[in-house]
Amino acid sequence: MTEAYIYDAVRTPRGKGKKSGSLHEITALELSTQTLEAIRDRNDLDTKYVDDVVLGCVSPVGEQGGDIARIAVLNADYAETTAGVQVDRFCASGLEACNMAAAKVMTGEADMAIGGGIESMSRVPMGAAGGAWSSDPQIALKSYFSPQGVGADTIATKWGFSRDDVDAYAVESQRRAAQAWEEGRFSKSIVAVKDQMGGVRLDHDEHMRPDADMQSLAALNPSFAGMGSMGFDEVIKQRYPELEAINHVHHAGNSSGIVDGASAVLFGSKEMGERLGLKPRARVKQMASIGSEPGIMLTGPTDVTLKALKKAGMDVGDIDLYELNEAFASVPMLMMHLLGIDHEKMNVNGGAIAMGHPLGATGGMLLGTMVDELERADKETALVTLCVGAGMGTATIIERV
């Protein structure tokens, strides 16, 4: 099996996912195009050597559909021989795309491939693609379908995380993200988004609220209590009858932000890197995906982490840095609790609570963040993982070169 190396990683800043956001007038195609152009230009890359581009996209409809990966390849003026495919594993789509690109290199199908993702949540609303799980009673009832927020609140209830606990985690995420930006920790990978005239439209993550504190978060009403009262609390209690009631503790301030953004990560074999004069930055050590209980939905990261570690012959303590998407505060809190991971190793530069979660792009963004952070902090290993809709988890272990 050929080893897959990471040669570069870029991402756009995250723009607020609403009409007033800085990236609302920039299409998903253009966001993806600019990340692909950056990968090419930063590495003086002859794109005829890029065999495939794999992009995650959770709502592949309208202007974001039609295999946006291949269309972005053409729009970025890559060689016509570079293929493109879009994939959807809900919130882990971007990381799954990276794993697929790496796997193509490992199996010899490709000598060089790009993984990453795209989501313009201001232009193509979350849920625009529809789906049977939430709308067809045949599957919704048997799988205890409930909205993700109710699942996050169920985690908090079942494992005893209070409103103060999840708010304190959110405040720390904001503090870490602000510090990371102040210290330039993202400067290696950020690609400023430009408009048609070449002017910079956005060069920073604009969702952050560094002034957030316990008092300001305490003033926010729970976001998912209303959904729970519509019957979803009773649905989830059928799956977890030991819970007398669901304590709704999550709100906009301790949940991931809705944002626009794109990411791209360049993978290749050692031989192709040497041929093109590229220096590898990290090696893909292990990848894994699992299914988990779909009602609560968000517990997958723990199990997929254990699976990836076992396959790699490693233990929890062998990983220097953990990056788990902050879909809701209770998600990383649960994994730290169950696996005994110190918060000093988890999401050291903040996460989606502060900076936002552009669904299909996030996994690629997190992987790139860890490549940068391993180099900055002089660490050796990192594990990236995300919780996933319908009860799944995806993880990737990388090792600095």
Short mmCIF file of C-alpha atoms in Angstrom, two decimals:
data_model
loop_
_atom_site.label_atom_id
_atom_site.label_comp_id
_atom_site.label_asym_id
_atom_site.label_seq_id
_atom_site.Cartn_x
_atom_site.Cartn_y
_atom_site.Cartn_z
CA MET A 1 0.00 0.00 0.00
CA THR A 2 1.38 3.39 -1.02
CA GLU A 3 1.61 6.04 1.69
CA ALA A 4 -0.44 9.23 1.22
CA TYR A 5 1.18 12.54 2.13
CA ILE A 6 -0.39 15.95 2.64
CA TYR A 7 1.49 18.59 0.66
CA ASP A 8 -0.72 21.62 1.24
CA ALA A 9 -4.04 22.71 2.74
CA VAL A 10 -6.05 25.88 2.25
CA ARG A 11 -9.40 27.25 3.29
CA THR A 12 -11.46 30.35 2.85
CA PRO A 13 -12.44 32.44 5.85
CA ARG A 14 -15.89 31.58 7.14
CA GLY A 15 -18.51 34.17 6.23
CA LYS A 16 -21.80 34.57 8.09
CA GLY A 17 -24.36 32.30 6.47
CA LYS A 18 -27.00 34.95 5.90
CA LYS A 19 -27.80 37.61 3.31
CA SER A 20 -25.80 40.16 5.27
CA GLY A 21 -22.73 37.91 5.34
CA SER A 22 -19.64 38.97 3.42
CA LEU A 23 -19.66 35.86 1.21
CA HIS A 24 -23.37 35.82 0.33
CA GLU A 25 -22.76 37.27 -3.14
CA ILE A 26 -19.92 34.79 -3.83
CA THR A 27 -21.25 31.54 -5.30
CA ALA A 28 -20.30 28.11 -4.06
CA LEU A 29 -18.61 27.50 -7.41
CA GLU A 30 -16.46 30.59 -6.98
CA LEU A 31 -15.50 29.68 -3.40
CA SER A 32 -14.35 26.23 -4.52
CA THR A 33 -12.63 27.69 -7.55
CA GLN A 34 -10.55 30.06 -5.45
CA THR A 35 -9.34 27.28 -3.12
CA LEU A 36 -8.34 25.12 -6.10
CA GLU A 37 -6.54 28.06 -7.68
CA ALA A 38 -4.68 28.64 -4.43
CA ILE A 39 -3.53 25.00 -4.24
CA ARG A 40 -2.28 25.26 -7.82
CA ASP A 41 -0.58 28.64 -7.53
CA ARG A 42 1.02 28.16 -4.09
CA ASN A 43 2.70 24.97 -5.27
CA ASP A 44 3.42 25.95 -8.90
CA LEU A 45 1.42 22.82 -9.67
CA ASP A 46 1.04 21.40 -13.15
CA THR A 47 -2.55 20.24 -12.76
CA LYS A 48 -2.24 17.45 -15.32
CA TYR A 49 -0.71 15.49 -12.44
CA VAL A 50 -3.85 15.90 -10.27
CA ASP A 51 -5.94 12.82 -11.01
CA ASP A 52 -9.08 13.67 -9.05
CA VAL A 53 -10.75 16.32 -6.89
CA VAL A 54 -13.17 15.11 -4.21
CA LEU A 55 -15.36 17.74 -2.54
CA GLY A 56 -17.85 17.29 0.26
CA CYS A 57 -21.20 19.05 -0.14
CA VAL A 58 -24.18 18.43 2.15
CA SER A 59 -26.79 20.25 0.05
CA PRO A 60 -25.79 19.39 -3.54
CA VAL A 61 -28.76 21.11 -5.19
CA GLY A 62 -29.25 24.14 -7.42
CA GLU A 63 -26.07 26.09 -8.04
CA GLN A 64 -24.29 23.86 -5.49
CA GLY A 65 -25.29 20.62 -7.24
CA GLY A 66 -24.45 18.97 -10.53
CA ASP A 67 -21.09 17.59 -9.35
CA ILE A 68 -19.70 20.93 -8.27
CA ALA A 69 -16.25 19.36 -7.85
CA ARG A 70 -15.83 18.70 -11.56
CA ILE A 71 -17.32 22.08 -12.48
CA ALA A 72 -14.92 23.83 -10.07
CA VAL A 73 -12.03 21.94 -11.67
CA LEU A 74 -13.02 23.34 -15.06
CA ASN A 75 -13.66 26.82 -13.69
CA ALA A 76 -10.24 26.89 -12.02
CA ASP A 77 -8.63 26.06 -15.38
CA TYR A 78 -7.20 22.75 -14.23
CA ALA A 79 -6.22 20.24 -16.86
CA GLU A 80 -9.23 18.63 -18.54
CA THR A 81 -7.84 15.27 -17.42
CA THR A 82 -8.49 16.11 -13.74
CA ALA A 83 -11.71 14.42 -12.65
CA GLY A 84 -14.08 15.64 -9.94
CA VAL A 85 -16.68 14.10 -7.65
CA GLN A 86 -18.86 15.43 -4.84
CA VAL A 87 -19.74 13.34 -1.77
CA ASP A 88 -22.19 13.67 1.10
CA ARG A 89 -21.67 12.22 4.57
CA PHE A 90 -23.55 15.05 6.24
CA CYS A 91 -21.24 17.06 8.56
CA ALA A 92 -18.24 14.81 7.88
CA SER A 93 -18.45 15.25 4.11
CA GLY A 94 -15.27 17.32 3.90
CA LEU A 95 -13.23 14.84 5.92
CA GLU A 96 -14.72 11.90 4.03
CA ALA A 97 -13.70 13.64 0.80
CA CYS A 98 -10.15 13.98 2.12
CA ASN A 99 -10.11 10.34 3.17
CA MET A 100 -11.30 9.31 -0.29
CA ALA A 101 -8.58 11.41 -1.94
CA ALA A 102 -5.96 9.89 0.36
CA ALA A 103 -7.30 6.39 -0.28
CA LYS A 104 -6.98 6.92 -4.03
CA VAL A 105 -3.28 7.64 -3.50
CA MET A 106 -2.84 4.71 -1.11
CA THR A 107 -4.37 2.22 -3.53
CA GLY A 108 -2.49 3.56 -6.53
CA GLU A 109 -5.64 4.76 -8.29
CA ALA A 110 -4.21 8.29 -8.16
CA ASP A 111 -0.72 9.69 -7.79
CA MET A 112 -2.11 13.04 -6.64
CA ALA A 113 -5.60 14.07 -5.56
CA ILE A 114 -7.34 16.93 -3.78
CA GLY A 115 -9.93 16.52 -1.03
CA GLY A 116 -12.00 19.20 0.68
CA GLY A 117 -15.45 20.66 0.52
CA ILE A 118 -17.86 23.51 -0.05
CA GLU A 119 -21.01 24.88 1.53
CA SER A 120 -22.66 28.21 0.80
CA MET A 121 -25.25 28.13 3.56
CA SER A 122 -26.43 31.67 2.85
CA ARG A 123 -27.29 30.80 -0.77
CA VAL A 124 -28.34 27.14 -0.46
CA PRO A 125 -30.10 26.76 2.92
CA MET A 126 -29.38 23.80 5.19
CA GLY A 127 -31.86 21.02 4.41
CA ALA A 128 -32.48 22.20 0.85
CA ALA A 129 -31.70 18.73 -0.49
CA GLY A 130 -34.52 17.15 1.54
CA GLY A 131 -34.41 13.45 2.32
CA ALA A 132 -36.48 10.53 3.54
CA TRP A 133 -35.12 10.32 7.06
CA SER A 134 -37.03 13.28 8.46
CA SER A 135 -40.04 13.13 6.14
CA ASP A 136 -40.92 9.46 5.71
CA PRO A 137 -42.57 8.01 8.84
CA GLN A 138 -41.47 4.51 7.86
CA ILE A 139 -37.84 5.31 8.67
CA ALA A 140 -38.31 8.26 11.03
CA LEU A 141 -40.26 6.23 13.58
CA LYS A 142 -38.07 3.11 13.58
CA SER A 143 -34.87 5.14 13.95
CA TYR A 144 -36.20 7.57 16.61
CA PHE A 145 -35.60 10.59 14.38
CA SER A 146 -35.16 13.82 16.32
CA PRO A 147 -33.47 17.08 15.32
CA GLN A 148 -29.75 17.25 16.09
CA GLY A 149 -30.23 19.93 18.72
CA VAL A 150 -32.52 17.64 20.69
CA GLY A 151 -29.83 14.96 20.44
CA ALA A 152 -27.23 17.41 21.77
CA ASP A 153 -29.51 18.28 24.68
CA THR A 154 -30.06 14.56 25.29
CA ILE A 155 -26.30 14.07 25.58
CA ALA A 156 -26.15 16.89 28.12
CA THR A 157 -29.02 15.35 30.07
CA LYS A 158 -27.74 11.77 29.98
CA TRP A 159 -24.17 12.64 30.94
CA GLY A 160 -24.96 15.45 33.35
CA PHE A 161 -23.64 18.55 31.53
CA SER A 162 -25.37 21.64 32.92
CA ARG A 163 -26.22 24.89 31.14
CA ASP A 164 -23.23 26.48 32.88
CA ASP A 165 -20.98 23.63 31.69
CA VAL A 166 -21.85 24.01 28.01
CA ASP A 167 -21.76 27.81 28.20
CA ALA A 168 -18.32 27.73 29.80
CA TYR A 169 -17.09 25.50 26.99
CA ALA A 170 -18.47 27.96 24.43
CA VAL A 171 -16.77 30.93 26.08
CA GLU A 172 -13.46 29.07 25.96
CA SER A 173 -13.95 28.23 22.28
CA GLN A 174 -14.40 31.93 21.53
CA ARG A 175 -11.31 32.82 23.58
CA ARG A 176 -9.15 30.25 21.83
CA ALA A 177 -10.33 31.26 18.35
CA ALA A 178 -9.62 34.92 19.07
CA GLN A 179 -6.15 34.06 20.36
CA ALA A 180 -5.45 31.88 17.33
CA TRP A 181 -6.32 34.73 14.99
CA GLU A 182 -4.34 37.26 17.02
CA GLU A 183 -1.26 35.02 16.90
CA GLY A 184 -1.63 34.30 13.18
CA ARG A 185 -2.11 30.56 13.65
CA PHE A 186 -4.32 30.33 10.55
CA SER A 187 -2.15 32.50 8.31
CA LYS A 188 -0.57 29.56 6.46
CA SER A 189 -3.85 28.25 5.15
CA ILE A 190 -6.27 31.18 4.85
CA VAL A 191 -7.05 32.26 1.30
CA ALA A 192 -8.78 35.65 1.21
CA VAL A 193 -11.94 35.51 -0.91
CA LYS A 194 -12.01 38.02 -3.75
CA ASP A 195 -14.86 39.44 -5.80
CA GLN A 196 -15.07 39.64 -9.58
CA MET A 197 -13.02 42.84 -9.61
CA GLY A 198 -10.21 41.27 -7.61
CA GLY A 199 -11.01 43.12 -4.41
CA VAL A 200 -10.82 41.29 -1.11
CA ARG A 201 -14.31 40.42 0.07
CA LEU A 202 -13.33 38.58 3.26
CA ASP A 203 -10.00 37.70 4.90
CA HIS A 204 -11.07 36.60 8.40
CA ASP A 205 -13.66 34.40 10.12
CA GLU A 206 -16.49 36.86 10.67
CA HIS A 207 -18.76 34.73 12.87
CA MET A 208 -16.59 35.02 15.98
CA ARG A 209 -17.84 36.71 19.15
CA PRO A 210 -14.70 37.13 21.29
CA ASP A 211 -16.60 39.31 23.76
CA ALA A 212 -18.95 36.44 24.69
CA ASP A 213 -19.05 35.68 28.40
CA MET A 214 -21.15 33.66 30.81
CA GLN A 215 -23.50 36.57 31.42
CA SER A 216 -24.24 37.24 27.75
CA LEU A 217 -24.78 33.54 27.02
CA ALA A 218 -27.05 33.17 30.03
CA ALA A 219 -29.43 35.68 28.44
CA LEU A 220 -30.05 33.39 25.44
CA ASN A 221 -33.07 31.10 25.40
CA PRO A 222 -32.61 27.39 24.63
CA SER A 223 -32.96 26.84 20.88
CA PHE A 224 -34.44 23.36 20.88
CA ALA A 225 -36.97 23.37 23.70
CA GLY A 226 -39.71 24.25 21.22
CA MET A 227 -38.84 21.32 18.99
CA GLY A 228 -38.75 19.09 22.02
CA SER A 229 -42.24 20.18 23.08
CA MET A 230 -43.56 19.34 19.61
CA GLY A 231 -43.07 15.67 20.41
CA PHE A 232 -39.39 15.07 19.78
CA ASP A 233 -38.61 14.92 23.52
CA GLU A 234 -41.05 12.03 23.78
CA VAL A 235 -39.50 10.32 20.75
CA ILE A 236 -36.00 10.46 22.20
CA LYS A 237 -37.26 9.34 25.61
CA GLN A 238 -38.62 6.20 23.98
CA ARG A 239 -35.07 5.41 22.97
CA TYR A 240 -33.68 6.47 26.37
CA PRO A 241 -36.49 5.68 28.84
CA GLU A 242 -34.18 6.23 31.80
CA LEU A 243 -34.47 9.98 31.16
CA GLU A 244 -37.47 11.55 32.86
CA ALA A 245 -37.11 14.81 30.93
CA ILE A 246 -34.72 16.44 28.47
CA ASN A 247 -32.78 19.39 29.85
CA HIS A 248 -32.52 21.84 26.95
CA VAL A 249 -29.22 23.67 27.37
CA HIS A 250 -28.04 24.46 23.85
CA HIS A 251 -28.62 27.74 22.05
CA ALA A 252 -27.04 29.86 19.32
CA GLY A 253 -24.11 30.77 21.57
CA ASN A 254 -22.95 27.22 22.34
CA SER A 255 -23.80 25.58 19.02
CA SER A 256 -22.00 25.75 15.68
CA GLY A 257 -22.57 28.83 13.56
CA ILE A 258 -24.15 28.78 10.09
CA VAL A 259 -21.49 30.04 7.67
CA ASP A 260 -20.20 29.92 4.09
CA GLY A 261 -16.79 28.50 3.19
CA ALA A 262 -14.62 26.11 1.19
CA SER A 263 -11.52 23.98 1.78
CA ALA A 264 -8.95 22.03 -0.25
CA VAL A 265 -6.17 19.62 0.80
CA LEU A 266 -3.50 18.30 -1.60
CA PHE A 267 -2.58 14.62 -1.24
CA GLY A 268 0.03 12.69 -3.16
CA SER A 269 2.47 9.84 -3.14
CA LYS A 270 6.08 10.35 -2.11
CA GLU A 271 7.23 9.69 -5.67
CA MET A 272 4.90 12.25 -7.22
CA GLY A 273 5.85 14.83 -4.62
CA GLU A 274 9.53 14.34 -5.40
CA ARG A 275 8.85 14.53 -9.11
CA LEU A 276 7.11 17.89 -8.69
CA GLY A 277 9.56 19.25 -6.12
CA LEU A 278 6.98 19.37 -3.31
CA LYS A 279 7.80 18.94 0.36
CA PRO A 280 5.39 16.74 2.34
CA ARG A 281 3.98 18.26 5.51
CA ALA A 282 2.14 15.29 7.03
CA ARG A 283 1.40 11.63 6.43
CA VAL A 284 -2.02 10.02 6.64
CA LYS A 285 -1.64 7.31 9.27
CA GLN A 286 -5.18 5.94 9.57
CA MET A 287 -8.79 6.61 8.56
CA ALA A 288 -12.10 5.21 9.77
CA SER A 289 -15.87 5.66 9.68
CA ILE A 290 -18.57 4.05 11.81
CA GLY A 291 -22.31 4.09 12.36
CA SER A 292 -23.76 4.94 15.77
CA GLU A 293 -27.18 5.17 17.43
CA PRO A 294 -29.22 7.50 15.15
CA GLY A 295 -31.68 8.92 17.67
CA ILE A 296 -29.13 10.74 19.80
CA MET A 297 -27.05 10.94 16.61
CA LEU A 298 -23.96 12.73 17.93
CA THR A 299 -21.96 10.11 19.88
CA GLY A 300 -20.04 8.73 16.89
CA PRO A 301 -16.73 10.58 17.45
CA THR A 302 -15.84 8.49 20.51
CA ASP A 303 -16.38 5.15 18.79
CA VAL A 304 -14.71 6.12 15.52
CA THR A 305 -11.73 7.50 17.44
CA LEU A 306 -11.31 4.18 19.22
CA LYS A 307 -11.63 2.32 15.91
CA ALA A 308 -9.03 4.48 14.18
CA LEU A 309 -6.63 4.23 17.11
CA LYS A 310 -6.98 0.44 17.24
CA LYS A 311 -6.34 0.11 13.51
CA ALA A 312 -3.27 2.33 13.89
CA GLY A 313 -1.97 0.38 16.90
CA MET A 314 -2.23 3.47 19.09
CA ASP A 315 -3.82 4.50 22.39
CA VAL A 316 -5.69 7.68 23.31
CA GLY A 317 -2.58 9.10 24.97
CA ASP A 318 -0.48 8.66 21.82
CA ILE A 319 -2.29 11.54 20.09
CA ASP A 320 -0.83 15.00 20.70
CA LEU A 321 -3.77 17.03 19.39
CA TYR A 322 -7.46 16.26 18.93
CA GLU A 323 -9.76 18.25 16.66
CA LEU A 324 -13.48 17.47 17.01
CA ASN A 325 -16.03 19.61 15.21
CA GLU A 326 -17.99 21.68 17.72
CA ALA A 327 -21.43 20.96 16.31
CA PHE A 328 -22.71 21.55 19.84
CA ALA A 329 -20.77 22.07 23.06
CA SER A 330 -21.86 18.72 24.49
CA VAL A 331 -20.23 16.80 21.61
CA PRO A 332 -16.54 17.47 22.41
CA MET A 333 -17.38 17.51 26.12
CA LEU A 334 -18.70 13.95 25.85
CA MET A 335 -15.66 12.65 23.99
CA MET A 336 -13.28 14.27 26.48
CA HIS A 337 -15.32 12.75 29.31
CA LEU A 338 -15.52 9.23 27.88
CA LEU A 339 -11.92 8.96 26.66
CA GLY A 340 -10.21 10.98 29.38
CA ILE A 341 -8.84 13.58 26.95
CA ASP A 342 -7.54 16.78 28.54
CA HIS A 343 -9.08 19.97 27.19
CA GLU A 344 -5.56 21.26 26.56
CA LYS A 345 -5.34 18.70 23.73
CA MET A 346 -8.81 19.30 22.29
CA ASN A 347 -9.66 22.05 19.78
CA VAL A 348 -6.71 24.17 20.85
CA ASN A 349 -7.58 26.95 18.37
CA GLY A 350 -11.28 27.09 19.13
CA GLY A 351 -13.89 25.58 16.86
CA ALA A 352 -17.20 25.85 15.09
CA ILE A 353 -18.95 27.45 18.06
CA ALA A 354 -16.74 30.47 17.50
CA MET A 355 -15.94 30.30 13.79
CA GLY A 356 -18.85 28.40 12.28
CA HIS A 357 -19.50 25.11 10.50
CA PRO A 358 -19.79 25.29 6.67
CA LEU A 359 -21.14 21.75 6.55
CA GLY A 360 -19.43 20.19 3.52
CA ALA A 361 -16.19 22.15 3.94
CA THR A 362 -15.53 21.75 7.66
CA GLY A 363 -13.70 18.43 7.61
CA GLY A 364 -11.11 19.72 5.15
CA MET A 365 -10.74 22.89 7.20
CA LEU A 366 -10.09 20.93 10.40
CA LEU A 367 -7.54 18.69 8.72
CA GLY A 368 -5.65 21.70 7.40
CA THR A 369 -5.81 23.38 10.81
CA MET A 370 -4.14 20.35 12.36
CA VAL A 371 -1.38 20.26 9.73
CA ASP A 372 -0.61 23.90 10.57
CA GLU A 373 -0.85 23.39 14.32
CA LEU A 374 1.41 20.32 14.38
CA GLU A 375 4.09 22.42 12.71
CA ARG A 376 3.52 25.50 14.87
CA ALA A 377 3.45 23.62 18.17
CA ASP A 378 6.17 21.12 17.17
CA LYS A 379 3.86 18.17 17.79
CA GLU A 380 3.84 14.80 16.04
CA THR A 381 0.32 13.36 15.78
CA ALA A 382 -3.25 14.65 15.45
CA LEU A 383 -6.67 13.06 15.17
CA VAL A 384 -9.51 14.86 13.39
CA THR A 385 -13.10 13.70 13.79
CA LEU A 386 -16.69 14.86 13.39
CA CYS A 387 -20.10 13.75 14.57
CA VAL A 388 -22.44 13.01 11.67
CA GLY A 389 -26.16 13.18 10.94
CA ALA A 390 -28.15 9.94 11.18
CA GLY A 391 -25.63 8.62 13.70
CA MET A 392 -22.12 8.21 12.28
CA GLY A 393 -18.54 9.26 12.91
CA THR A 394 -15.50 9.80 10.69
CA ALA A 395 -11.90 10.17 11.82
CA THR A 396 -8.42 10.69 10.37
CA ILE A 397 -5.06 10.36 12.09
CA ILE A 398 -2.14 12.30 10.63
CA GLU A 399 1.55 12.36 11.50
CA ARG A 400 3.82 15.34 10.91
CA VAL A 401 6.68 14.81 8.49
#
